[in-house]
């Protein structure tokens, strides 16, 4: 049996929704992974599940009363401080809204507001409530404040409606918790991740670009953040949500990306250049829409700045620069050339001719190559797995330096 939560203390906050009964199972699952679980319930939660159930399951008294120190023996400050993570499961619309607005009218809200711990929140409610702009705004507010929200699943809801709102799968919740409490081996790193696709405009309504969606950059950002690194994103067009990271700047062109990178370049300890940057731009860019005329329209393209090359050329001692190579032939040979020509420390070479590998996919057929010529053939792996492999490699490089 794996014990990935061994010696971790998890506070399980339960609020009053029908899926409160699932929190019983969640407490068991976390204990199976080695965690000590302490449950805090709201008054409404007790209408769905008895505190006695949690007490039997976890072996710990349930805290539910702000003022009854004798009964539980622990104050909200102790609960707030002495844990490795707090998970709220389920989180009702009412609870989410109070928390997002700093209201503290029960023990659990006091614990959350007093805590500097990592917080995982698992909403569960009727689909219309979940989609209500007020609830979405409150959830976004919490996300911006560093709370990790585990999105609810879609399906049949207890209220009879079908839609998004059902408590996320318990395995997903446990996986999220495990990831959050894992080692913080990269906490000294201040990482820049570039992601998504640049766009080069010909006129105000037409541009050339590529199909990048930003998934690789997102997986990298999640992985490095979970290992304690500060994560900064500079990204072009993308289809993911980068708002939750330490900083996020959206750019359009390669030139803008370079300018944005150069602003704080010396502060970054690692640069991961996952963006798909266009190699060409229009020689002539006009501010007015080019009118359609009969026949052929000839446009000239000129070479764009190679942002990665610029980074490599300006690299400082101790900065690790990771480039990518999208290749369809002579994968390793071409990637090795890019390591030298762009002065990189590492390159991830992706064989985009393979099935399920490349733009918009969740996996890549990859090689990880370092500047000493060591090659790891990773094969077809998920982009999350690729991020984990890169994080481990960077950890090793730091240990050896
Ligand atoms: N890159 C960049 N600026 C460019 C082009 C590419 O920063 N104008 C970066 C990409 O972000 C990626 C790496 O360079 O990390 C490799 O991109 P890729 O398209 O594989 O290679 P190119 O250098 O453009 O060479 P080629 O297209 O000839 O393979």
Short mmCIF file of C-alpha atoms and ligand atoms in Angstrom, two decimals:
data_model
loop_
_atom_site.label_atom_id
_atom_site.label_comp_id
_atom_site.label_asym_id
_atom_site.label_seq_id
_atom_site.Cartn_x
_atom_site.Cartn_y
_atom_site.Cartn_z
CA UNK A 1 0.00 0.00 0.00
CA UNK A 2 1.38 3.44 -0.91
CA UNK A 3 1.55 5.89 1.99
CA UNK A 4 2.07 9.15 0.18
CA UNK A 5 0.38 11.13 2.94
CA UNK A 6 2.43 9.50 5.71
CA UNK A 7 2.93 11.79 8.72
CA UNK A 8 0.74 14.48 7.15
CA UNK A 9 -2.06 16.09 9.12
CA UNK A 10 -5.05 16.99 7.00
CA UNK A 11 -7.96 19.10 8.22
CA UNK A 12 -11.14 17.95 6.53
CA UNK A 13 -13.76 20.70 6.57
CA UNK A 14 -17.29 19.44 5.91
CA UNK A 15 -20.13 21.80 5.04
CA UNK A 16 -23.86 21.13 4.69
CA UNK A 17 -24.54 19.54 1.33
CA UNK A 18 -25.95 16.18 0.31
CA UNK A 19 -22.51 14.93 -0.71
CA UNK A 20 -21.28 15.37 2.88
CA UNK A 21 -21.61 11.57 3.18
CA UNK A 22 -18.83 11.24 0.60
CA UNK A 23 -16.50 13.08 2.97
CA UNK A 24 -16.63 9.97 5.19
CA UNK A 25 -15.10 7.92 2.42
CA UNK A 26 -12.60 10.70 1.69
CA UNK A 27 -11.41 10.61 5.29
CA UNK A 28 -10.84 6.85 5.00
CA UNK A 29 -8.97 7.20 1.71
CA UNK A 30 -6.61 9.82 3.16
CA UNK A 31 -6.00 7.68 6.23
CA UNK A 32 -5.17 4.69 4.03
CA UNK A 33 -2.45 6.89 2.51
CA UNK A 34 -1.04 7.43 6.01
CA UNK A 35 -2.62 10.79 6.90
CA UNK A 36 -3.97 11.83 10.26
CA UNK A 37 -7.37 13.39 9.57
CA UNK A 38 -9.04 15.97 11.79
CA UNK A 39 -12.59 16.90 10.88
CA UNK A 40 -14.21 20.30 11.32
CA UNK A 41 -17.96 20.45 10.61
CA UNK A 42 -20.41 23.28 10.15
CA UNK A 43 -23.79 23.13 11.87
CA UNK A 44 -25.53 22.35 8.56
CA UNK A 45 -23.08 19.53 7.81
CA UNK A 46 -24.23 17.82 11.00
CA UNK A 47 -27.75 17.64 9.54
CA UNK A 48 -26.40 15.32 6.85
CA UNK A 49 -23.78 13.26 8.72
CA UNK A 50 -23.30 12.73 12.43
CA UNK A 51 -20.01 13.92 13.98
CA UNK A 52 -19.90 10.51 15.62
CA UNK A 53 -19.40 8.88 12.23
CA UNK A 54 -16.30 10.97 11.56
CA UNK A 55 -15.07 10.42 15.10
CA UNK A 56 -15.21 6.64 14.64
CA UNK A 57 -13.67 6.79 11.20
CA UNK A 58 -10.77 9.11 12.02
CA UNK A 59 -10.19 8.33 15.69
CA UNK A 60 -10.24 12.07 16.39
CA UNK A 61 -12.88 14.23 18.01
CA UNK A 62 -14.77 16.41 15.56
CA UNK A 63 -14.42 20.16 16.04
CA UNK A 64 -17.62 22.06 15.38
CA UNK A 65 -17.98 24.75 17.99
CA UNK A 66 -15.99 27.95 18.01
CA UNK A 67 -16.42 28.48 21.72
CA UNK A 68 -16.38 24.99 23.16
CA UNK A 69 -12.66 24.57 23.82
CA UNK A 70 -13.26 22.09 26.61
CA UNK A 71 -15.15 19.66 24.48
CA UNK A 72 -12.77 19.54 21.50
CA UNK A 73 -9.68 20.67 23.38
CA UNK A 74 -8.37 22.60 20.35
CA UNK A 75 -8.71 26.20 19.29
CA UNK A 76 -9.29 27.46 15.77
CA UNK A 77 -5.74 28.84 15.76
CA UNK A 78 -4.25 25.44 16.53
CA UNK A 79 -6.40 23.90 13.80
CA UNK A 80 -5.32 26.64 11.39
CA UNK A 81 -1.60 26.28 12.14
CA UNK A 82 -0.99 22.63 12.84
CA UNK A 83 -1.71 20.91 9.57
CA UNK A 84 -0.16 20.21 6.18
CA UNK A 85 -3.30 21.01 4.22
CA UNK A 86 -6.97 21.88 4.63
CA UNK A 87 -9.55 20.31 2.33
CA UNK A 88 -13.15 21.50 2.24
CA UNK A 89 -15.39 18.69 0.99
CA UNK A 90 -18.08 19.36 0.05
CA UNK A 91 -18.08 23.16 -0.20
CA UNK A 92 -21.58 24.59 -0.56
CA UNK A 93 -22.47 27.79 -2.43
CA UNK A 94 -23.20 29.51 0.87
CA UNK A 95 -19.88 28.51 2.38
CA UNK A 96 -17.90 29.49 -0.74
CA UNK A 97 -19.51 32.93 -0.80
CA UNK A 98 -18.87 33.58 2.87
CA UNK A 99 -15.26 32.46 2.61
CA UNK A 100 -14.61 34.53 -0.54
CA UNK A 101 -15.85 37.60 1.29
CA UNK A 102 -13.92 37.08 4.49
CA UNK A 103 -16.93 36.25 6.66
CA UNK A 104 -16.07 34.21 9.76
CA UNK A 105 -19.29 33.21 11.48
CA UNK A 106 -18.42 29.59 12.22
CA UNK A 107 -15.42 27.57 13.34
CA UNK A 108 -14.45 26.31 9.88
CA UNK A 109 -14.43 29.81 8.35
CA UNK A 110 -12.32 31.07 11.25
CA UNK A 111 -9.85 28.23 10.70
CA UNK A 112 -9.58 29.04 7.00
CA UNK A 113 -9.14 32.78 7.48
CA UNK A 114 -6.51 32.27 10.17
CA UNK A 115 -4.55 29.70 8.19
CA UNK A 116 -1.54 30.04 5.93
CA UNK A 117 -1.86 26.40 4.85
CA UNK A 118 -2.59 25.14 1.37
CA UNK A 119 -6.33 24.94 0.85
CA UNK A 120 -8.18 22.60 -1.47
CA UNK A 121 -11.88 23.33 -2.00
CA UNK A 122 -14.30 20.88 -3.59
CA UNK A 123 -17.57 22.58 -4.58
CA UNK A 124 -20.76 20.53 -4.89
CA UNK A 125 -24.16 22.02 -5.65
CA UNK A 126 -27.00 22.32 -8.14
CA UNK A 127 -25.84 23.18 -11.68
CA UNK A 128 -27.68 26.51 -11.80
CA UNK A 129 -26.17 27.56 -8.50
CA UNK A 130 -22.72 26.51 -9.68
CA UNK A 131 -23.07 28.43 -12.92
CA UNK A 132 -24.48 31.52 -11.22
CA UNK A 133 -22.14 34.43 -11.92
CA UNK A 134 -22.02 35.35 -8.24
CA UNK A 135 -20.73 31.89 -7.31
CA UNK A 136 -18.29 31.84 -10.24
CA UNK A 137 -16.97 35.27 -9.25
CA UNK A 138 -16.52 34.10 -5.67
CA UNK A 139 -14.73 30.95 -6.81
CA UNK A 140 -12.44 33.02 -9.04
CA UNK A 141 -11.71 35.29 -6.12
CA UNK A 142 -10.65 32.30 -4.04
CA UNK A 143 -8.51 30.90 -6.87
CA UNK A 144 -6.75 34.26 -7.19
CA UNK A 145 -6.05 34.08 -3.47
CA UNK A 146 -4.27 30.76 -3.89
CA UNK A 147 -7.11 28.35 -3.05
CA UNK A 148 -7.04 25.23 -5.21
CA UNK A 149 -10.53 24.50 -6.50
CA UNK A 150 -11.25 20.94 -7.62
CA UNK A 151 -13.87 21.46 -10.32
CA UNK A 152 -17.09 19.51 -9.83
CA UNK A 153 -18.02 16.76 -12.27
CA UNK A 154 -20.92 16.77 -14.68
CA UNK A 155 -23.72 14.29 -14.36
CA UNK A 156 -26.97 13.59 -12.59
CA UNK A 157 -27.31 15.76 -9.48
CA UNK A 158 -29.13 14.96 -6.24
CA UNK A 159 -31.64 17.73 -7.07
CA UNK A 160 -32.66 15.94 -10.27
CA UNK A 161 -30.94 18.32 -12.68
CA UNK A 162 -28.23 17.14 -15.02
CA UNK A 163 -25.11 19.29 -15.34
CA UNK A 164 -21.93 20.40 -13.65
CA UNK A 165 -22.08 20.49 -9.89
CA UNK A 166 -21.57 16.94 -8.67
CA UNK A 167 -18.70 16.58 -6.22
CA UNK A 168 -15.50 15.66 -8.08
CA UNK A 169 -14.45 12.04 -8.06
CA UNK A 170 -12.84 11.19 -4.70
CA UNK A 171 -9.76 9.72 -6.44
CA UNK A 172 -9.22 13.09 -8.16
CA UNK A 173 -9.52 14.88 -4.80
CA UNK A 174 -7.01 12.54 -3.11
CA UNK A 175 -4.58 12.89 -6.05
CA UNK A 176 -4.81 16.68 -5.80
CA UNK A 177 -4.09 16.54 -2.06
CA UNK A 178 -1.12 14.21 -2.55
CA UNK A 179 0.33 16.51 -5.17
CA UNK A 180 -0.09 19.55 -2.94
CA UNK A 181 1.71 18.08 0.05
CA UNK A 182 4.57 16.50 -1.87
CA UNK A 183 8.12 17.74 -1.42
CA UNK A 184 8.95 21.39 -2.03
CA UNK A 185 12.34 20.70 -3.54
CA UNK A 186 12.14 23.60 -6.00
CA UNK A 187 11.02 26.30 -3.58
CA UNK A 188 14.11 28.40 -4.25
CA UNK A 189 13.38 28.60 -7.96
CA UNK A 190 11.79 31.57 -9.68
CA UNK A 191 10.65 30.09 -12.95
CA UNK A 192 9.59 31.65 -16.20
CA UNK A 193 7.43 29.53 -18.43
CA UNK A 194 6.49 30.76 -21.87
CA UNK A 195 3.52 29.07 -23.46
CA UNK A 196 0.89 29.14 -26.17
CA UNK A 197 1.09 30.48 -29.71
CA UNK A 198 2.38 33.83 -30.90
CA UNK A 199 0.44 35.66 -33.60
CA UNK A 200 1.88 37.88 -36.30
CA UNK A 201 -0.66 40.24 -37.82
CA UNK A 202 -0.77 41.28 -41.46
CA UNK A 203 -3.55 43.81 -40.85
CA UNK A 204 -5.97 44.28 -37.94
CA UNK A 205 -7.99 41.16 -38.78
CA UNK A 206 -5.54 38.64 -40.28
CA UNK A 207 -2.60 36.85 -38.75
CA UNK A 208 -0.33 33.81 -39.05
CA UNK A 209 0.06 31.53 -36.08
CA UNK A 210 0.17 27.84 -35.13
CA UNK A 211 -2.14 25.37 -33.34
CA UNK A 212 -0.48 25.54 -29.89
CA UNK A 213 -3.01 25.56 -27.02
CA UNK A 214 -0.63 26.04 -24.09
CA UNK A 215 -1.14 22.60 -22.51
CA UNK A 216 2.58 21.83 -22.14
CA UNK A 217 3.20 25.19 -20.44
CA UNK A 218 0.23 24.61 -18.15
CA UNK A 219 1.40 21.13 -17.10
CA UNK A 220 4.89 22.54 -16.47
CA UNK A 221 3.46 25.39 -14.40
CA UNK A 222 1.34 23.04 -12.26
CA UNK A 223 4.24 20.68 -11.65
CA UNK A 224 6.78 23.36 -10.72
CA UNK A 225 4.29 25.19 -8.53
CA UNK A 226 3.47 21.98 -6.67
CA UNK A 227 7.18 21.61 -5.92
CA UNK A 228 7.24 25.03 -4.33
CA UNK A 229 8.67 27.13 -7.19
CA UNK A 230 7.45 30.64 -7.97
CA UNK A 231 5.88 30.37 -11.40
CA UNK A 232 5.68 33.26 -13.88
CA UNK A 233 3.89 32.87 -17.18
CA UNK A 234 4.35 34.85 -20.37
CA UNK A 235 2.03 33.41 -22.96
CA UNK A 236 0.54 34.00 -26.35
CA UNK A 237 -2.83 32.67 -27.44
CA UNK A 238 -3.81 29.71 -25.26
CA UNK A 239 -6.82 27.66 -24.21
CA UNK A 240 -5.92 27.08 -20.56
CA UNK A 241 -6.23 29.15 -17.36
CA UNK A 242 -2.92 30.69 -16.30
CA UNK A 243 -4.49 33.14 -13.84
CA UNK A 244 -3.75 31.00 -10.80
CA UNK A 245 0.04 31.23 -11.08
CA UNK A 246 2.26 33.85 -9.44
CA UNK A 247 2.28 36.16 -12.45
CA UNK A 248 0.73 35.98 -15.91
CA UNK A 249 1.33 38.31 -18.83
CA UNK A 250 -0.43 37.80 -22.11
CA UNK A 251 1.39 38.85 -25.26
CA UNK A 252 0.67 38.60 -28.97
CA UNK A 253 3.84 38.66 -31.07
CA UNK A 254 7.34 37.17 -30.72
CA UNK A 255 8.74 40.68 -30.34
CA UNK A 256 6.36 41.37 -27.42
CA UNK A 257 7.34 38.08 -25.82
CA UNK A 258 11.03 38.98 -26.01
CA UNK A 259 10.41 42.45 -24.57
CA UNK A 260 8.36 41.07 -21.69
CA UNK A 261 10.99 38.43 -20.89
CA UNK A 262 13.80 40.99 -20.86
CA UNK A 263 12.04 43.12 -18.20
CA UNK A 264 12.82 40.67 -15.37
CA UNK A 265 15.21 38.31 -17.08
CA UNK A 266 17.93 38.39 -14.40
CA UNK A 267 15.46 37.38 -11.68
CA UNK A 268 14.55 34.05 -13.26
CA UNK A 269 16.47 30.99 -12.14
CA UNK A 270 14.95 28.68 -14.76
CA UNK A 271 13.40 29.50 -18.12
CA UNK A 272 11.16 26.92 -19.77
CA UNK A 273 10.49 27.97 -23.32
CA UNK A 274 7.38 25.95 -24.14
CA UNK A 275 5.79 28.63 -26.35
CA UNK A 276 5.33 27.94 -30.03
CA UNK A 277 6.85 31.09 -31.49
CA UNK A 278 6.30 31.95 -35.13
CA UNK A 279 9.51 31.93 -37.17
CA UNK A 280 8.19 34.53 -39.61
CA UNK A 281 6.27 37.78 -39.59
CA UNK A 282 4.93 40.02 -42.31
CA UNK A 283 7.53 42.45 -43.65
CA UNK A 284 4.84 45.07 -43.93
CA UNK A 285 2.10 45.44 -41.30
CA UNK A 286 -0.69 47.89 -41.92
CA UNK A 287 -3.17 49.44 -39.50
CA UNK A 288 -6.12 49.37 -41.89
CA UNK A 289 -7.83 46.23 -43.14
CA UNK A 290 -6.47 45.24 -46.55
CA UNK A 291 -9.39 45.23 -48.98
CA UNK A 292 -10.05 42.14 -51.05
CA UNK A 293 -9.03 42.50 -54.68
CA UNK A 294 -9.22 40.04 -57.57
CA UNK A 295 -6.26 37.78 -58.18
CA UNK A 296 -3.23 36.86 -56.14
CA UNK A 297 -2.22 38.77 -53.04
CA UNK A 298 1.51 38.61 -52.54
CA UNK A 299 2.82 39.17 -49.04
CA UNK A 300 6.43 39.00 -48.00
CA UNK A 301 7.50 37.34 -44.78
CA UNK A 302 10.65 38.21 -42.90
CA UNK A 303 12.47 36.26 -40.23
CA UNK A 304 11.19 36.82 -36.70
CA UNK A 305 13.40 37.22 -33.69
CA UNK A 306 14.38 33.83 -32.21
CA UNK A 307 13.36 34.45 -28.61
CA UNK A 308 15.00 31.31 -27.27
CA UNK A 309 18.29 32.19 -28.95
CA UNK A 310 18.12 35.64 -27.38
CA UNK A 311 17.58 34.00 -23.96
CA UNK A 312 20.48 31.58 -24.48
CA UNK A 313 22.81 34.39 -25.54
CA UNK A 314 21.94 36.44 -22.46
CA UNK A 315 21.91 33.53 -20.02
CA UNK A 316 23.53 34.20 -16.64
CA UNK A 317 25.54 31.75 -14.59
CA UNK A 318 23.25 29.40 -12.67
CA UNK A 319 20.26 30.10 -14.92
CA UNK A 320 18.91 26.91 -16.48
CA UNK A 321 17.40 27.39 -19.92
CA UNK A 322 15.13 24.69 -21.31
CA UNK A 323 14.18 24.81 -24.97
CA UNK A 324 11.82 22.71 -27.02
CA UNK A 325 12.16 21.32 -30.49
CA UNK A 326 9.26 20.29 -32.63
CA UNK A 327 10.67 17.88 -35.21
CA UNK A 328 9.41 15.50 -37.84
CA UNK A 329 12.74 13.90 -38.80
CA UNK A 330 16.26 13.39 -37.37
CA UNK A 331 14.75 14.27 -34.01
CA UNK A 332 17.77 13.87 -31.73
CA UNK A 333 20.28 15.16 -34.28
CA UNK A 334 18.30 18.35 -34.94
CA UNK A 335 17.60 18.90 -31.25
CA UNK A 336 21.28 18.56 -30.39
CA UNK A 337 22.09 21.24 -32.98
CA UNK A 338 19.56 23.54 -31.31
CA UNK A 339 21.20 23.00 -27.90
CA UNK A 340 24.45 24.34 -29.32
CA UNK A 341 23.14 27.08 -31.61
CA UNK A 342 20.83 28.50 -28.89
CA UNK A 343 23.18 27.87 -25.90
CA UNK A 344 20.70 25.75 -23.94
CA UNK A 345 21.08 23.52 -20.88
CA UNK A 346 18.27 21.16 -21.78
CA UNK A 347 16.02 20.52 -24.72
CA UNK A 348 12.80 18.55 -24.97
CA UNK A 349 12.55 17.23 -28.50
CA UNK A 350 9.10 16.19 -29.61
CA UNK A 351 8.49 13.93 -32.55
CA UNK A 352 5.35 15.58 -33.88
CA UNK A 353 5.08 13.11 -36.76
CA UNK A 354 3.96 10.41 -34.26
CA UNK A 355 0.27 9.75 -33.53
CA UNK A 356 -1.12 11.50 -30.40
CA UNK A 357 1.97 13.68 -30.14
CA UNK A 358 2.13 17.46 -30.48
CA UNK A 359 -0.16 20.48 -30.66
CA UNK A 360 -3.45 20.19 -28.77
CA UNK A 361 -2.78 16.57 -27.69
CA UNK A 362 -2.37 15.52 -24.06
CA UNK A 363 0.77 13.56 -24.81
CA UNK A 364 4.09 13.95 -26.61
CA UNK A 365 6.63 11.54 -28.05
CA UNK A 366 9.65 13.08 -26.40
CA UNK A 367 13.38 12.97 -25.78
CA UNK A 368 15.05 14.92 -22.99
CA UNK A 369 18.58 15.88 -23.95
CA UNK A 370 21.13 17.81 -21.90
CA UNK A 371 24.08 19.93 -22.99
CA UNK A 372 26.51 17.08 -22.18
CA UNK A 373 24.73 14.94 -24.76
CA UNK A 374 22.84 12.64 -22.34
CA UNK A 375 19.64 11.48 -23.99
CA UNK A 376 16.54 10.18 -22.20
CA UNK A 377 14.17 8.56 -24.63
CA UNK A 378 10.84 9.13 -22.89
CA UNK A 379 8.59 7.70 -25.61
CA UNK A 380 4.90 8.65 -25.78
CA UNK A 381 4.11 10.16 -22.38
CA UNK A 382 1.47 12.50 -21.04
CA UNK A 383 2.37 16.17 -20.84
CA UNK A 384 2.00 15.99 -17.03
CA UNK A 385 4.47 13.10 -16.92
CA UNK A 386 6.82 15.10 -19.15
CA UNK A 387 6.62 17.97 -16.65
CA UNK A 388 7.42 15.61 -13.76
CA UNK A 389 10.44 14.23 -15.64
CA UNK A 390 11.76 17.72 -16.33
CA UNK A 391 11.26 18.79 -12.69
CA UNK A 392 13.21 15.74 -11.50
CA UNK A 393 16.02 16.48 -13.97
CA UNK A 394 16.26 20.08 -12.75
CA UNK A 395 16.30 18.90 -9.12
CA UNK A 396 19.21 16.59 -9.98
CA UNK A 397 21.08 19.39 -11.79
CA UNK A 398 20.72 21.64 -8.75
CA UNK A 399 21.92 18.88 -6.39
CA UNK A 400 25.00 18.31 -8.56
CA UNK A 401 25.91 21.98 -9.00
N1 LIG B 1 11.62 29.62 -30.66
C1 LIG B 1 11.73 30.94 -30.28
N2 LIG B 1 11.61 31.93 -31.21
C2 LIG B 1 11.39 31.62 -32.50
C3 LIG B 1 11.27 30.27 -32.89
C4 LIG B 1 11.39 29.29 -31.95
O1 LIG B 1 11.91 31.21 -29.10
N3 LIG B 1 11.26 32.60 -33.38
C5 LIG B 1 11.80 28.59 -29.63
C6 LIG B 1 10.59 27.79 -29.27
O2 LIG B 1 9.92 28.37 -28.17
C7 LIG B 1 11.17 26.43 -28.87
C8 LIG B 1 12.43 26.34 -29.70
O3 LIG B 1 12.74 27.69 -30.11
O4 LIG B 1 11.54 26.37 -27.52
C9 LIG B 1 12.45 25.47 -30.92
O5 LIG B 1 11.42 25.80 -31.78
P1 LIG B 1 11.30 25.00 -33.16
O6 LIG B 1 10.14 25.53 -33.93
O7 LIG B 1 11.38 23.52 -32.93
O8 LIG B 1 12.67 25.33 -33.85
P2 LIG B 1 13.24 26.48 -34.67
O9 LIG B 1 14.39 27.02 -33.89
O10 LIG B 1 12.19 27.45 -35.05
O11 LIG B 1 13.85 25.72 -35.93
P3 LIG B 1 13.10 24.91 -37.11
O12 LIG B 1 11.73 25.52 -37.24
O13 LIG B 1 13.96 25.12 -38.28
O14 LIG B 1 13.06 23.48 -36.66
#
